[in-house]
């Protein structure tokens, strides 16, 4: 399995940063025990959560097309979305 280093930069408050850090720790825990779960983060856009995320990769990867954006959403209920990489993996690997 090929991997690339992905770097994400965000502008967050200390509380938002700590909540995100806790979520990433939980991702790592689930990964380490081989567990698959949907994990969410509340985006309070009408509050003070305006992260202005920027993403960089250390190697070239395919462009994020509209098709990839669409197929990565596996659940959508009134804008409450769950994203998954599997539909994209199937598309680019087969």
PDB file of C-alpha atoms in Angstrom:
ATOM      1  CA  UNK A   1       0.000   0.000   0.000  1.00  0.00           C
ATOM      2  CA  UNK A   2       1.459   3.322  -1.088  1.00  0.00           C
ATOM      3  CA  UNK A   3       1.083   6.203   1.338  1.00  0.00           C
ATOM      4  CA  UNK A   4       1.793   9.922   1.166  1.00  0.00           C
ATOM      5  CA  UNK A   5       2.332  12.413   3.943  1.00  0.00           C
ATOM      6  CA  UNK A   6      -0.644  14.755   4.231  1.00  0.00           C
ATOM      7  CA  UNK A   7      -0.241  18.007   6.151  1.00  0.00           C
ATOM      8  CA  UNK A   8      -3.340  19.943   7.227  1.00  0.00           C
ATOM      9  CA  UNK A   9      -3.088  23.457   8.652  1.00  0.00           C
ATOM     10  CA  UNK A  10      -6.023  25.145  10.401  1.00  0.00           C
ATOM     11  CA  UNK A  11      -6.756  28.289  12.338  1.00  0.00           C
ATOM     12  CA  UNK A  12      -8.535  27.120  15.501  1.00  0.00           C
ATOM     13  CA  UNK A  13      -9.141  28.191  19.062  1.00  0.00           C
ATOM     14  CA  UNK A  14      -7.359  26.252  21.835  1.00  0.00           C
ATOM     15  CA  UNK A  15     -10.625  24.436  22.687  1.00  0.00           C
ATOM     16  CA  UNK A  16     -11.196  23.488  19.033  1.00  0.00           C
ATOM     17  CA  UNK A  17      -7.598  22.292  18.729  1.00  0.00           C
ATOM     18  CA  UNK A  18      -7.912  20.112  21.818  1.00  0.00           C
ATOM     19  CA  UNK A  19     -11.193  18.604  20.583  1.00  0.00           C
ATOM     20  CA  UNK A  20      -9.611  17.850  17.201  1.00  0.00           C
ATOM     21  CA  UNK A  21      -6.560  16.365  18.907  1.00  0.00           C
ATOM     22  CA  UNK A  22      -8.838  14.094  20.965  1.00  0.00           C
ATOM     23  CA  UNK A  23     -10.624  13.004  17.777  1.00  0.00           C
ATOM     24  CA  UNK A  24      -7.312  12.222  16.024  1.00  0.00           C
ATOM     25  CA  UNK A  25      -6.188  10.206  19.063  1.00  0.00           C
ATOM     26  CA  UNK A  26      -9.402   8.208  18.792  1.00  0.00           C
ATOM     27  CA  UNK A  27      -8.758   7.635  15.058  1.00  0.00           C
ATOM     28  CA  UNK A  28      -5.339   6.229  15.946  1.00  0.00           C
ATOM     29  CA  UNK A  29      -6.840   4.039  18.686  1.00  0.00           C
ATOM     30  CA  UNK A  30      -9.477   2.606  16.342  1.00  0.00           C
ATOM     31  CA  UNK A  31      -6.823   1.997  13.702  1.00  0.00           C
ATOM     32  CA  UNK A  32      -4.552   0.236  16.197  1.00  0.00           C
ATOM     33  CA  UNK A  33      -7.292  -2.206  17.222  1.00  0.00           C
ATOM     34  CA  UNK A  34      -8.624  -2.762  13.701  1.00  0.00           C
ATOM     35  CA  UNK A  35     -12.023  -1.191  14.386  1.00  0.00           C
ATOM     36  CA  UNK A  36     -14.198   0.589  11.812  1.00  0.00           C
ATOM     37  CA  UNK A  37     -16.466   3.393  13.039  1.00  0.00           C
ATOM     38  CA  UNK A  38     -18.021   6.661  11.870  1.00  0.00           C
ATOM     39  CA  UNK A  39     -16.513   9.547  13.841  1.00  0.00           C
ATOM     40  CA  UNK A  40     -17.817  13.098  13.644  1.00  0.00           C
ATOM     41  CA  UNK A  41     -16.833  16.643  14.472  1.00  0.00           C
ATOM     42  CA  UNK A  42     -19.404  19.404  14.911  1.00  0.00           C
ATOM     43  CA  UNK A  43     -18.641  22.293  12.535  1.00  0.00           C
ATOM     44  CA  UNK A  44     -20.062  25.382  14.225  1.00  0.00           C
ATOM     45  CA  UNK A  45     -19.867  27.703  11.214  1.00  0.00           C
ATOM     46  CA  UNK A  46     -22.348  30.192  12.661  1.00  0.00           C
ATOM     47  CA  UNK A  47     -20.138  30.297  15.773  1.00  0.00           C
ATOM     48  CA  UNK A  48     -16.390  30.857  15.844  1.00  0.00           C
ATOM     49  CA  UNK A  49     -15.277  27.723  13.961  1.00  0.00           C
ATOM     50  CA  UNK A  50     -13.713  29.060  10.766  1.00  0.00           C
ATOM     51  CA  UNK A  51     -10.604  26.888  10.320  1.00  0.00           C
ATOM     52  CA  UNK A  52      -9.534  28.017   6.813  1.00  0.00           C
ATOM     53  CA  UNK A  53      -8.015  24.546   6.222  1.00  0.00           C
ATOM     54  CA  UNK A  54      -5.144  24.129   3.812  1.00  0.00           C
ATOM     55  CA  UNK A  55      -3.945  20.705   2.693  1.00  0.00           C
ATOM     56  CA  UNK A  56      -0.570  19.652   1.259  1.00  0.00           C
ATOM     57  CA  UNK A  57       0.824  16.280   0.163  1.00  0.00           C
ATOM     58  CA  UNK A  58       4.493  15.305  -0.072  1.00  0.00           C
ATOM     59  CA  UNK A  59       3.923  13.440  -3.363  1.00  0.00           C
ATOM     60  CA  UNK A  60       1.594  13.831  -6.306  1.00  0.00           C
ATOM     61  CA  UNK A  61      -1.842  12.317  -5.916  1.00  0.00           C
ATOM     62  CA  UNK A  62      -4.842  12.476  -8.265  1.00  0.00           C
ATOM     63  CA  UNK A  63      -6.764  15.761  -8.306  1.00  0.00           C
ATOM     64  CA  UNK A  64      -9.847  15.994  -6.105  1.00  0.00           C
ATOM     65  CA  UNK A  65     -12.480  16.039  -8.834  1.00  0.00           C
ATOM     66  CA  UNK A  66     -16.189  16.735  -8.475  1.00  0.00           C
ATOM     67  CA  UNK A  67     -16.756  13.010  -9.011  1.00  0.00           C
ATOM     68  CA  UNK A  68     -14.428  12.135  -6.106  1.00  0.00           C
ATOM     69  CA  UNK A  69     -16.144  14.741  -3.914  1.00  0.00           C
ATOM     70  CA  UNK A  70     -19.525  13.190  -4.706  1.00  0.00           C
ATOM     71  CA  UNK A  71     -18.635   9.509  -4.255  1.00  0.00           C
ATOM     72  CA  UNK A  72     -16.736  10.128  -1.005  1.00  0.00           C
ATOM     73  CA  UNK A  73     -20.025  11.093   0.713  1.00  0.00           C
ATOM     74  CA  UNK A  74     -21.590   7.835   1.882  1.00  0.00           C
ATOM     75  CA  UNK A  75     -24.276   9.346   4.122  1.00  0.00           C
ATOM     76  CA  UNK A  76     -25.964  12.739   3.853  1.00  0.00           C
ATOM     77  CA  UNK A  77     -28.888  13.754   6.032  1.00  0.00           C
ATOM     78  CA  UNK A  78     -29.653  17.480   5.735  1.00  0.00           C
ATOM     79  CA  UNK A  79     -25.960  18.294   5.341  1.00  0.00           C
ATOM     80  CA  UNK A  80     -24.836  15.975   8.157  1.00  0.00           C
ATOM     81  CA  UNK A  81     -22.356  13.971   6.104  1.00  0.00           C
ATOM     82  CA  UNK A  82     -20.163  10.938   6.520  1.00  0.00           C
ATOM     83  CA  UNK A  83     -17.202  10.655   4.166  1.00  0.00           C
ATOM     84  CA  UNK A  84     -15.335   7.462   3.288  1.00  0.00           C
ATOM     85  CA  UNK A  85     -12.247   6.833   1.197  1.00  0.00           C
ATOM     86  CA  UNK A  86     -13.310   3.379  -0.065  1.00  0.00           C
ATOM     87  CA  UNK A  87     -15.402   4.611  -3.044  1.00  0.00           C
ATOM     88  CA  UNK A  88     -12.435   6.683  -4.251  1.00  0.00           C
ATOM     89  CA  UNK A  89     -10.015   3.798  -3.655  1.00  0.00           C
ATOM     90  CA  UNK A  90     -12.158   1.493  -5.777  1.00  0.00           C
ATOM     91  CA  UNK A  91     -12.314   4.102  -8.546  1.00  0.00           C
ATOM     92  CA  UNK A  92      -8.573   4.850  -8.727  1.00  0.00           C
ATOM     93  CA  UNK A  93      -7.370   1.270  -8.156  1.00  0.00           C
ATOM     94  CA  UNK A  94      -9.690  -0.588 -10.532  1.00  0.00           C
TER      95      UNK A  94
END
